[in-house]
Coordinates of C-alpha atoms in Angstrom, one line a residue:
Chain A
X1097 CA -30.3 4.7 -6.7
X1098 CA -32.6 7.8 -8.0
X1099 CA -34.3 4.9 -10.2
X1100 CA -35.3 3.0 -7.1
X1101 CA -36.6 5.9 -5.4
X1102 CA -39.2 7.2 -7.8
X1103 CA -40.6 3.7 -8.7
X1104 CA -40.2 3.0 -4.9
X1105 CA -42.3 6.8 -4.1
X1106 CA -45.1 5.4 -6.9
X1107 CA -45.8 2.6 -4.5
X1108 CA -45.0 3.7 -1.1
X1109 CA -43.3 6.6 1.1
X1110 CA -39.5 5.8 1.0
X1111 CA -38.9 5.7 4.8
X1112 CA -35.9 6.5 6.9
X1113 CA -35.0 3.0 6.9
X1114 CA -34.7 2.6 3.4
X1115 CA -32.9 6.2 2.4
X1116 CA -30.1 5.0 5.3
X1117 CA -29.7 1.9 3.8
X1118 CA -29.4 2.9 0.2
X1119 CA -27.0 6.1 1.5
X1120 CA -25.2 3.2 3.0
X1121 CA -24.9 1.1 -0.2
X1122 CA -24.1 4.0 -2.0
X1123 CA -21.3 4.8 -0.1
X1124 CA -20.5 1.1 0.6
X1125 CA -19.9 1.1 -3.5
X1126 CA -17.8 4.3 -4.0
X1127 CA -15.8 3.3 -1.0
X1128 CA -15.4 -0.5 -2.9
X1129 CA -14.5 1.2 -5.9
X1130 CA -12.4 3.9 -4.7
X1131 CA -9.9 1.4 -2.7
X1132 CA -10.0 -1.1 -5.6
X1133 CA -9.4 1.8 -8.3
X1134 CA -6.1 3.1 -5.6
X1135 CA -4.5 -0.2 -6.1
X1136 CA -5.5 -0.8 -9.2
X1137 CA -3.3 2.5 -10.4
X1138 CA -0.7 0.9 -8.1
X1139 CA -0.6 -1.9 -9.6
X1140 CA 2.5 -2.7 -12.0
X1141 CA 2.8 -5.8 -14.4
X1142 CA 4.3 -8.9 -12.9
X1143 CA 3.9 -9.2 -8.5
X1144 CA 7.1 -10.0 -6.3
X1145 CA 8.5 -13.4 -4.9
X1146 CA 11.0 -14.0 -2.5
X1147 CA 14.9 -14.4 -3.1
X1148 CA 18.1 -14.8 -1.1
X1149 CA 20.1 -11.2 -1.4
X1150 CA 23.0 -13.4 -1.2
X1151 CA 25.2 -10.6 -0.2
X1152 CA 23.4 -10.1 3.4
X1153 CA 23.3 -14.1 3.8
X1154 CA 25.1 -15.1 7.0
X1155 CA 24.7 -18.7 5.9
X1156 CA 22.8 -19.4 10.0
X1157 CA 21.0 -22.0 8.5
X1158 CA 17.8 -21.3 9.1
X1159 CA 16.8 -21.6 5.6
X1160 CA 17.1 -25.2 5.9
X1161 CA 14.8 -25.7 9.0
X1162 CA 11.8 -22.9 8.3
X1163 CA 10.4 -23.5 5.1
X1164 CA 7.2 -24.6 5.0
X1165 CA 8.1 -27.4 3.0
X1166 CA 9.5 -30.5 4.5
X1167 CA 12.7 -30.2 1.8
X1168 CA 13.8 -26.0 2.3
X1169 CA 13.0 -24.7 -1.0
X1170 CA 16.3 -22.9 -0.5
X1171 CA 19.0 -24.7 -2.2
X1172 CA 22.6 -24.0 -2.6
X1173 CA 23.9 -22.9 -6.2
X1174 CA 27.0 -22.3 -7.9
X1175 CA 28.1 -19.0 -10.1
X1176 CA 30.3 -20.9 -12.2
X1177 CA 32.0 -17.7 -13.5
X1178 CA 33.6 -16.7 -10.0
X1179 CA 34.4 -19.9 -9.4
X1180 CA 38.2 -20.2 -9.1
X1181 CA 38.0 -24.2 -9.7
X1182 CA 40.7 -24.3 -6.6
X1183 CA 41.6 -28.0 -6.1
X1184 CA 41.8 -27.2 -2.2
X1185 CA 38.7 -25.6 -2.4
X1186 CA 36.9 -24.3 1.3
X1187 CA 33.5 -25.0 0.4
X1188 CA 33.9 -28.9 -0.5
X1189 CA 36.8 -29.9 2.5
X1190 CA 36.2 -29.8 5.9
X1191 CA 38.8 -26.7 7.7
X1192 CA 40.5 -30.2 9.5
X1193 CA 40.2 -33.0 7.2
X1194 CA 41.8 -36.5 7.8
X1195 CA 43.1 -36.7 4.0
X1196 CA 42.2 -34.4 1.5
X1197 CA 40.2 -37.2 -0.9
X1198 CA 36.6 -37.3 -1.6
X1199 CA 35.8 -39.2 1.5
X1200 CA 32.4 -38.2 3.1
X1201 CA 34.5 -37.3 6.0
X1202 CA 36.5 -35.4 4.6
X1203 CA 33.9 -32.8 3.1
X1204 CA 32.2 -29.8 4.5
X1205 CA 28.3 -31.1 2.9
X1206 CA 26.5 -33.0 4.9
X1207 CA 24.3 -34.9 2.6
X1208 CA 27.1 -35.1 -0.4
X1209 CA 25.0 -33.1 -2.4
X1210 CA 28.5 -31.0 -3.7
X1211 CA 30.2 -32.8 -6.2
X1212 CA 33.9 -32.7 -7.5
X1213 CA 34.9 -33.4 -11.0
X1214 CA 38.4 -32.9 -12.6
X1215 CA 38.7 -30.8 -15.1
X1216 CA 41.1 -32.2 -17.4
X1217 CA 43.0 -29.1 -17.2
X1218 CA 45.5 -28.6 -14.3
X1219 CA 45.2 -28.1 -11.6
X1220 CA 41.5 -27.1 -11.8
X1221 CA 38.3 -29.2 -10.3
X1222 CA 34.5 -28.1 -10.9
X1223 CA 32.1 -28.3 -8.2
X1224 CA 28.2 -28.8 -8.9
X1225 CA 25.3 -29.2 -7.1
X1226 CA 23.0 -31.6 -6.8
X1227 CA 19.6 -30.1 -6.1
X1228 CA 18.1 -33.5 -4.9
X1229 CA 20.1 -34.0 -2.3
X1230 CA 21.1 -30.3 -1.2
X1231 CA 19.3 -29.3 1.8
X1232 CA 19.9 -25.7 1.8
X1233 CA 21.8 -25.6 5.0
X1234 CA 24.2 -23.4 3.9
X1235 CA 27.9 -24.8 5.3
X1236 CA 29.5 -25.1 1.7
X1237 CA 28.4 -20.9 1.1
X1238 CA 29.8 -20.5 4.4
X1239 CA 33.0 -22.6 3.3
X1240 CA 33.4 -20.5 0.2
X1241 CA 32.2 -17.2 1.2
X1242 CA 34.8 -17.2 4.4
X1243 CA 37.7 -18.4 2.4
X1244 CA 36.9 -18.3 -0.8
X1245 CA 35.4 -16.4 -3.9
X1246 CA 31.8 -16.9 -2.9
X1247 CA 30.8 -18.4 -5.8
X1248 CA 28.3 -20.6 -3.8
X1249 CA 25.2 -19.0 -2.6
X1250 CA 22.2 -19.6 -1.5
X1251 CA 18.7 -19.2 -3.2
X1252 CA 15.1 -19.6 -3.2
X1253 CA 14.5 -21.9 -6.0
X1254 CA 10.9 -20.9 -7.3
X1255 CA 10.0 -24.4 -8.9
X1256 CA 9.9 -25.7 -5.7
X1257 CA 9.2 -22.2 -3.3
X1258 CA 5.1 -22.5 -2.6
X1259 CA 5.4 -18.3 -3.0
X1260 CA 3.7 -17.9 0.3
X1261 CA 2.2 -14.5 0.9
X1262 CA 4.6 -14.1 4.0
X1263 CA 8.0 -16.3 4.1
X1264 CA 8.2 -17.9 7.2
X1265 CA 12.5 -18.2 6.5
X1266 CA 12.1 -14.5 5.4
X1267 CA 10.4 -14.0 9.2
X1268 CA 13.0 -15.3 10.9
X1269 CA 16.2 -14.5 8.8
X1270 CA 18.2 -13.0 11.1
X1271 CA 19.9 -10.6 8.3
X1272 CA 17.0 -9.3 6.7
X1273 CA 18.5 -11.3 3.6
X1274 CA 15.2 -12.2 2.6
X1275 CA 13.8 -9.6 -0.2
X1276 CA 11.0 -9.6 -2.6
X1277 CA 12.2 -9.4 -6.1
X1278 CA 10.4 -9.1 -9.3
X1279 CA 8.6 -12.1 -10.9
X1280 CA 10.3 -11.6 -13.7
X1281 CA 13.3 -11.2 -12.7
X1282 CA 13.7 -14.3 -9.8
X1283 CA 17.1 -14.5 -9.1
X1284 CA 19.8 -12.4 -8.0
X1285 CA 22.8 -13.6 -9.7
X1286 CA 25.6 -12.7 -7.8
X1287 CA 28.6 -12.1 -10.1
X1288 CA 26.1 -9.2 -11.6
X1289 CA 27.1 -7.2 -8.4
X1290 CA 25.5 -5.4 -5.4
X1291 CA 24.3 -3.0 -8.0
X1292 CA 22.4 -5.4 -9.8
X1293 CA 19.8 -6.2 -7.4
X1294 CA 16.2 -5.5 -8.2
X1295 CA 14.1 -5.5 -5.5
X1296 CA 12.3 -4.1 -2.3
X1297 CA 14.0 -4.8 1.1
X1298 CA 11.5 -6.5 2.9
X1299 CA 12.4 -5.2 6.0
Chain B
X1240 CA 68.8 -5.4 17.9
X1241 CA 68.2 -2.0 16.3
X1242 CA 68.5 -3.8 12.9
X1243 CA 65.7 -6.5 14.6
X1244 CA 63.8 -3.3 15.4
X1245 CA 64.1 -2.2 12.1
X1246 CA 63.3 -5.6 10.3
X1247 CA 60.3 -5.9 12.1
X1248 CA 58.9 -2.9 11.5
X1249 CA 59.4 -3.4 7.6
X1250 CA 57.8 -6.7 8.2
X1251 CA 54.6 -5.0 10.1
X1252 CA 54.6 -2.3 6.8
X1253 CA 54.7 -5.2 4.1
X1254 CA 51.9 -7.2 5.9
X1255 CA 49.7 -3.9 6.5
X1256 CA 49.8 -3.2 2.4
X1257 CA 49.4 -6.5 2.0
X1258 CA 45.7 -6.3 3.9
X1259 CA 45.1 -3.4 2.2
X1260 CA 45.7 -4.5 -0.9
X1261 CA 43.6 -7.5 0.0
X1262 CA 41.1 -5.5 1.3
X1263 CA 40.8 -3.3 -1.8
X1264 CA 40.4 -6.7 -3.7
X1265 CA 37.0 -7.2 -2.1
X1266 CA 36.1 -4.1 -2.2
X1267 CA 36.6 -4.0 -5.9
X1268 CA 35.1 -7.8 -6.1
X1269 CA 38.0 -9.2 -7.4
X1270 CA 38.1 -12.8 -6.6
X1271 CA 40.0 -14.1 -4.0
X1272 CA 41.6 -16.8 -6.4
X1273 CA 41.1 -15.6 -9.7
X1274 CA 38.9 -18.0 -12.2
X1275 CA 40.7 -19.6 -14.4
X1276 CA 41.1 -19.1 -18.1
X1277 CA 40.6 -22.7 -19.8
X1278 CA 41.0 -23.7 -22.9
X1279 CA 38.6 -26.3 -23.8
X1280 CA 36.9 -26.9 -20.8
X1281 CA 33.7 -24.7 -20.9
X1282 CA 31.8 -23.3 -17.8
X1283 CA 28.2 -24.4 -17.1
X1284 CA 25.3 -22.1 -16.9
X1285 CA 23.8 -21.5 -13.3
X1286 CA 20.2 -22.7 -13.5
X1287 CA 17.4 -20.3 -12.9
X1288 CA 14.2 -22.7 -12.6
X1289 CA 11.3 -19.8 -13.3
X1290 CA 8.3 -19.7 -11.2
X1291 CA 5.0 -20.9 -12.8
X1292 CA 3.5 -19.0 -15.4
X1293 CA 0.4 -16.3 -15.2
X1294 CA -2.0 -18.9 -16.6
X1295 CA -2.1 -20.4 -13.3
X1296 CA -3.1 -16.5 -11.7
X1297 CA -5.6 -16.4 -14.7
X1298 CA -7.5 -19.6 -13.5
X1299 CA -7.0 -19.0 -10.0
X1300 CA -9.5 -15.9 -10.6
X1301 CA -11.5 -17.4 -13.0
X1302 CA -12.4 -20.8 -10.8
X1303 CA -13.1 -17.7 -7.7
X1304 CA -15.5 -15.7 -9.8
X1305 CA -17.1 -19.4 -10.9
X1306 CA -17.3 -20.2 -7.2
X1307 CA -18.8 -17.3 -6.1
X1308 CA -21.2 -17.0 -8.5
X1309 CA -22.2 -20.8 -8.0
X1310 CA -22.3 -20.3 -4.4
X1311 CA -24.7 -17.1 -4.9
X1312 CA -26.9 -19.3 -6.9
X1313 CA -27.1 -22.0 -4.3
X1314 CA -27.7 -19.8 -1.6
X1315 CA -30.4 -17.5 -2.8
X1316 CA -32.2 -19.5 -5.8
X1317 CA -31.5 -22.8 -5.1
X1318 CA -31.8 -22.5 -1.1
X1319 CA -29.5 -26.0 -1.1
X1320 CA -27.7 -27.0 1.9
X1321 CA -26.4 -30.6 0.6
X1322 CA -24.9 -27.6 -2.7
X1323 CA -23.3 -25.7 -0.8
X1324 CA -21.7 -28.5 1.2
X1325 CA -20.5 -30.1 -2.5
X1326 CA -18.9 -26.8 -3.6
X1327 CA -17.2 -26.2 0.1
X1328 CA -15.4 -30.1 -0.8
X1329 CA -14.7 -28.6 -3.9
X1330 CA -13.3 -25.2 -2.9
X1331 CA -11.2 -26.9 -0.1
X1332 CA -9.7 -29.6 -2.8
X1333 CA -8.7 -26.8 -5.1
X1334 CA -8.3 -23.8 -3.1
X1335 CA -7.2 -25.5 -0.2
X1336 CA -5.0 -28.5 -0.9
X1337 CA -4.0 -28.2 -4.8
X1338 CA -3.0 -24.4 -4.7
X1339 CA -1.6 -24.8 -1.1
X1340 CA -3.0 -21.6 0.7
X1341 CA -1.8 -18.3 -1.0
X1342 CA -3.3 -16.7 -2.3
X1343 CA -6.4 -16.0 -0.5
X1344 CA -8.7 -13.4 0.1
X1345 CA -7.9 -13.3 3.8
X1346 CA -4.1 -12.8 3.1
X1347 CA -4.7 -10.5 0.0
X1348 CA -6.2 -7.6 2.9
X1349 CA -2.2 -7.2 3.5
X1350 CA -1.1 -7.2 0.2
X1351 CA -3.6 -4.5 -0.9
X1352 CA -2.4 -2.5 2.5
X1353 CA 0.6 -2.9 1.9
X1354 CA 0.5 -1.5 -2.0
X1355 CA -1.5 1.4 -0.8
X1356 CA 1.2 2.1 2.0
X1357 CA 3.8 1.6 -0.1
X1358 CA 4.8 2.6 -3.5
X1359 CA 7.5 0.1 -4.4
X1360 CA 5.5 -2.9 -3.1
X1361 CA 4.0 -4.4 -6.8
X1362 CA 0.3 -5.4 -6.3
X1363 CA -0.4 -7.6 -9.5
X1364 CA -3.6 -7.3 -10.7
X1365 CA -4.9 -11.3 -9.5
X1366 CA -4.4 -9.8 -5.9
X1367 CA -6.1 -7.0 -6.2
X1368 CA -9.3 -9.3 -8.2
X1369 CA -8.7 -12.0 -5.3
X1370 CA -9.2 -9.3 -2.8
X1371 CA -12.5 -7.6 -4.3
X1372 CA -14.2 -10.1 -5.8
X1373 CA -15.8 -11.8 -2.2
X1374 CA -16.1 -8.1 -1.1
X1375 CA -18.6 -6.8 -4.4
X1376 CA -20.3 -10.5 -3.2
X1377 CA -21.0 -9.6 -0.2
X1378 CA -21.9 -6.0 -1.0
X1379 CA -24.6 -7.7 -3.5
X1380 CA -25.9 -10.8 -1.6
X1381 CA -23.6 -11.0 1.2
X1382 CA -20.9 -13.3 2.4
X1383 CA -21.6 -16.5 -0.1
X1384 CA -17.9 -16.4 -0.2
X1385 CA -17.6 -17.8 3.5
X1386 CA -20.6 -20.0 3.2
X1387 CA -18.3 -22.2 1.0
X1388 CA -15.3 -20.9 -1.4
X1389 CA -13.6 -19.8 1.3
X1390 CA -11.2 -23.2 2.3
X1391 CA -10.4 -22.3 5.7
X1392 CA -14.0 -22.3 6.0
X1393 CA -14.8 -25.3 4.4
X1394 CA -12.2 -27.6 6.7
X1395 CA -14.3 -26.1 9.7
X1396 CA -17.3 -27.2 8.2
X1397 CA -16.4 -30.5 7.7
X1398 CA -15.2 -31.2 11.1
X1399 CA -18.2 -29.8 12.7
X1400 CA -20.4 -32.7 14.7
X1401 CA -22.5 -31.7 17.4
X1402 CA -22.9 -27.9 17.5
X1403 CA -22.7 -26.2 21.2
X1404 CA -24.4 -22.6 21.5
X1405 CA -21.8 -20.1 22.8
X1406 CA -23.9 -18.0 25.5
X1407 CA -24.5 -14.5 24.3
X1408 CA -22.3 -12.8 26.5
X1409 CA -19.1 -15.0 25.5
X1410 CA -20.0 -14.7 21.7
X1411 CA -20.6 -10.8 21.8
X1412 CA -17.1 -9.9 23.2
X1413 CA -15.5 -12.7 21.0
X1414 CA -17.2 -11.7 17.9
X1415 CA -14.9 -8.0 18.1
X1416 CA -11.6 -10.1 18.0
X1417 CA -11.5 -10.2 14.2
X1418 CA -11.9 -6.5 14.2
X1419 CA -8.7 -6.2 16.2
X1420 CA -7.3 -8.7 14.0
X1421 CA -7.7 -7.0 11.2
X1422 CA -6.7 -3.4 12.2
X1423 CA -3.1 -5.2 13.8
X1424 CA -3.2 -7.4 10.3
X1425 CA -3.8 -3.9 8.3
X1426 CA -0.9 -1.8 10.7
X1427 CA 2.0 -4.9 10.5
X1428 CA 1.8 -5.2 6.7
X1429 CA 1.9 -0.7 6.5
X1430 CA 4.3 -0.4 8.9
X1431 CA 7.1 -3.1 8.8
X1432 CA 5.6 -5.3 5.7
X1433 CA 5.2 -8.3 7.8
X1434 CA 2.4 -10.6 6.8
X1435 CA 0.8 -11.6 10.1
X1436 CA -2.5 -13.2 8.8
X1437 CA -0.5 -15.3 6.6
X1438 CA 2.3 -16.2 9.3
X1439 CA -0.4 -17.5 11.6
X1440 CA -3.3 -18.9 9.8
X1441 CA -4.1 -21.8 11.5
X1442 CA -4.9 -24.2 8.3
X1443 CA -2.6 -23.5 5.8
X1444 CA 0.0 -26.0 7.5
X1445 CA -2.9 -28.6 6.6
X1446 CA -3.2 -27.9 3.0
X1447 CA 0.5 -27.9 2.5
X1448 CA 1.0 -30.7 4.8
X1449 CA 3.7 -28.7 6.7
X1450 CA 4.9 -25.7 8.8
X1451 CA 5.8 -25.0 12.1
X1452 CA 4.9 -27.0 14.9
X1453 CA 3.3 -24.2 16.8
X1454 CA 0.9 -23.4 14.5
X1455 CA -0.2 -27.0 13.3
X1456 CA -1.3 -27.3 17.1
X1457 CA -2.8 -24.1 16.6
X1458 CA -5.0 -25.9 13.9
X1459 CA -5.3 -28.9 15.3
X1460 CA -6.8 -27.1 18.5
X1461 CA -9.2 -25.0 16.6
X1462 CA -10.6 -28.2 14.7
X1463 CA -10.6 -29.9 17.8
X1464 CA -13.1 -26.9 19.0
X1465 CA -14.7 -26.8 15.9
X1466 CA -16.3 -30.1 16.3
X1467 CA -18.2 -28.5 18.8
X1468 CA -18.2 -24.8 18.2
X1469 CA -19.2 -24.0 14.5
X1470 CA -16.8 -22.4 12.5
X1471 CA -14.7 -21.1 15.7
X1472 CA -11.8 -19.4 13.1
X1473 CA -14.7 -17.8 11.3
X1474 CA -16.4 -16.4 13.9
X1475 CA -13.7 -14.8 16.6
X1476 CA -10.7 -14.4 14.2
X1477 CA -11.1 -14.3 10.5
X1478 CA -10.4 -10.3 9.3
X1479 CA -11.5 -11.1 6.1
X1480 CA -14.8 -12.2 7.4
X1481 CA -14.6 -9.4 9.9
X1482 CA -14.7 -6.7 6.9
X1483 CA -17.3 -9.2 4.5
X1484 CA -19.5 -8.9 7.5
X1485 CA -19.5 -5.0 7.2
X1486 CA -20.1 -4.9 3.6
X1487 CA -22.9 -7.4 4.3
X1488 CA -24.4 -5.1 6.5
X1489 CA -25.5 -3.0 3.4
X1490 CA -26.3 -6.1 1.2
X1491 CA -29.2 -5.6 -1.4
X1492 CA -30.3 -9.6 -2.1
X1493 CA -28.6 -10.9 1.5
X1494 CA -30.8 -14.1 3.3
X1495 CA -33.3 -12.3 5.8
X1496 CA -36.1 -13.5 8.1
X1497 CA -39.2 -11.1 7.2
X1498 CA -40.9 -9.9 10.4
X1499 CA -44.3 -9.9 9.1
X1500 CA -44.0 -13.5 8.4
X1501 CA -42.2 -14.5 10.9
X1502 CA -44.2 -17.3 13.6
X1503 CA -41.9 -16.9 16.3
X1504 CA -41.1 -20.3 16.7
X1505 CA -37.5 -19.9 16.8
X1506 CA -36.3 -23.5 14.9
X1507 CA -34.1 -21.1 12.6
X1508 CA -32.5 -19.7 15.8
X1509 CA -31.7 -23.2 16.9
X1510 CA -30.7 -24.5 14.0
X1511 CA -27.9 -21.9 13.0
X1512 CA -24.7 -23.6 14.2
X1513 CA -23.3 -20.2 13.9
X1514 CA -25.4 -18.7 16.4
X1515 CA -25.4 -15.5 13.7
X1516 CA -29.6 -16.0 14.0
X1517 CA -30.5 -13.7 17.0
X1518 CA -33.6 -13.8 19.0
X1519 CA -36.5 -11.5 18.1
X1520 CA -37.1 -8.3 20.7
X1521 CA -40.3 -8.8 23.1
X1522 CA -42.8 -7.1 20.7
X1523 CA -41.7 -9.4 17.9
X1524 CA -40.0 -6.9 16.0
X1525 CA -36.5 -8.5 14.6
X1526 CA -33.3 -7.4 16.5

């Protein structure tokens, strides 16, 4: 600035005009610089994404219907290790089924998207998931979660989430469920415990 | 019956440890039906697809600063209209449609707001470069970042066939909404967190090729007024372009009409489908 007004005073008086508009790009700069320098020092290694805190998940089914995407990037998975492998298990059967067999009337997914595989060791079955055809609507979690060990939950998968700056689920989850969690750490993996959770409470 | 008395109240005691005991199960997060110990069969790992990678951030910024600095060249030295209309296609295919919307410069006002508000909520540093690069832009040469990096921009721009002039005393009043937009953008993302540029920006539902009903109407509307009205988003709602317009203001190298040259024959005013080219006062002096 002081450069530009001696060469400027060589030539011609530096009027009012000009001393107001370099004051004002003067402070326009420090101002920039300031705000940028504040959230710089704010600024901490990887940024947040949004994740399911599966223990504030009412399982509504909203996640299905508000994503952005056509297919919910919210999908249903399954924390093998509290699994109890129940043969009678409340997240595959419907509470009233006609026959307990594998019949697509006779299970609580609507798309088929849980699947049930013996074991080999009595009397225990597996259940997985398959992410193609899951929807995210949430009935199996509610299935297990009500009756069972919880073991199914839902989550934001984050190869398919589009990491929108706001959520639109996380705007209209009627438990505040939605949360912003580390980049680095994505996932809140439930048999870790309440305690385990790292991440801000959106709101 | 006193022994039926009694029985049942042993039977009420059993069942009431029994709840607490149940109770105290969850509590403790012991399983409902405990997992099973096998002996061959072996448990699966839950699978934890990872977001993508920082490379992504890194070109992101890179292909912004690029854009910028292409658009600056365009503008000022080249002085090409049929440039800056090849880089706005450009910055709409990439910007727009490949990265899907977020995240912008528009949204990134939030984000910053919201890490200065608040200590826990991380601002990486690609948010912070997305935010201030368009903003030392338009402190230097003013807002080339509109003219044609900016995708919501660009879709406008395509869209736009036969401009209408908005009469003076609709555009004034108009031309504060994105002031008010961006202080209730700036108080929402301090106070509760919530993103409200990004829940209803009007295009964003285009480059995705999804999202709520509402707001694809929303878009659709403003496109539809667009073909008429240059750059309707732009003018009476964009925040971002609300606070580039202030740092614009002071702009050393921004486009200007020099009074001493100017002829008074008003073709530039006419030609501005922005109507951002005001008439000169009686004595000739610029507005």
């Amino acid at each position: 600035m002081r450069m530009d007004m001696e060469t400027d005073k060589n030539r011609q008086p530096f009027n009012r005009r000009q001393f107001l508009k370099a004051a004002l790009q003067g402070a326009a700069a420090v101002s920039v610089g300031g705000l940028v320098a504040a959230a710089a020092s704010r600024s901490a290694g990887a940024g947040q994404i949004w994740q399911i805190n599966p223990f504030k998940c009412i399982q509504c089914g909203n996640c299905r219907v508000n994503c952005v995407l056509k297919e919910s990037a919210v999908k249903a998975v399954h924390d093998f290790t509290m699994c109890g492998y129940c043969d009678l298990c409340t997240g595959f059967f419907h509470p009233e089924p006609n026959d307990l067999n594998t019949g697509a009337e006779n299970q609580l997914c609507p798309s088929g998207a849980l699947v049930r595989k013996y074991t080999q060791e009595d009397p225990y079955f597996e259940y997985t998931i398959d992410e193609t055809i899951c929807t995210g609507c949430g009935k199996c979690v509610k299935g297990c979660t009500s009756f069972g060990n919880g073991s199914l939950y839902l989550q934001v998968r984050h190869d398919r989430c589009k990491h929108c700056n706001e959520c639109l689920i996380a705007a209209r989850c009627p438990a505040g469920a939605f949360i912003r969690v580390p980049a680095d750490k994505p996932y809140v993996v439930k048999h870790l415990g309440e305690g385990a959770i790292v991440g801000e409470e959106a709101r | 019956m006193k022994f039926a008395g009694r029985l049942r109240f042993f039977a009420t005691m059993v069942l009431a440890a029994a709840a607490i005991a149940v109770a105290a199960g969850a509590a403790l997060g012991v399983e409902r039906f405990p997992p099973p110990d096998f002996d061959t069969h072996k448990l699966p790992a839950m699978v934890q697809p990872l977001p993508p990678g920082d490379v992504r951030d890194y070109v992101h910024v890179g292909l912004l600063a690029a854009g910028l600095i292409i658009a600056t060249w365009l503008v000022l030295v080249r002085r090409s209209r049929r440039g800056v209309a090849i880089l706005s296609v450009a910055s709409l295919a990439y910007f727009g449609f490949y990265i899907g919307g977020c995240i912008c410069p528009i949204g990134s006002i939030q984000n910053v707001a919201a890490g200065l508000a608040d200590s826990s909520y991380v601002l990486p540093w690609t948010v912070i470069a997305v935010f201030a690069l368009p903003v030392v832009f338009a402190l230097l040469v003013g807002r080339v970042f509109c003219s044609s990096v900016c995708p919501l921009g660009a879709i406008q721009d395509l869209v736009l066939l036969r401009q209408v002039r908005v009469p003076t005393w609709l555009q004034y009043p108009l031309g504060l909404l994105p002031y008010v937009y961006l202080g209730a953008g700036i108080l929402f993302a301090t106070l509760g967190g919530q993103f409200i540029i990004c829940e209803y920006d009007p295009f964003v539902s285009f480059f995705r090729q999804g999202g709520r009903p509402g707001i694809i109407y929303f878009g659709a509307g403003l496109l539809l007024l667009g073909m008429f009205v240059g750059r309707p988003y732009c003018r009476f709602l964009c925040p971002y372009g609300a606070l580039l317009g202030l740092c614009s203001r002071v702009a050393r190298w921004r486009v200007s009409v020099t009074p001493d040259e100017c002829v008074n024959c008003r073709l530039c005013e006419s030609a501005c489908p922005y109507g951002s080219i005001r008439p000169s006062t009686e004595e000739g002096e610029p507005a």
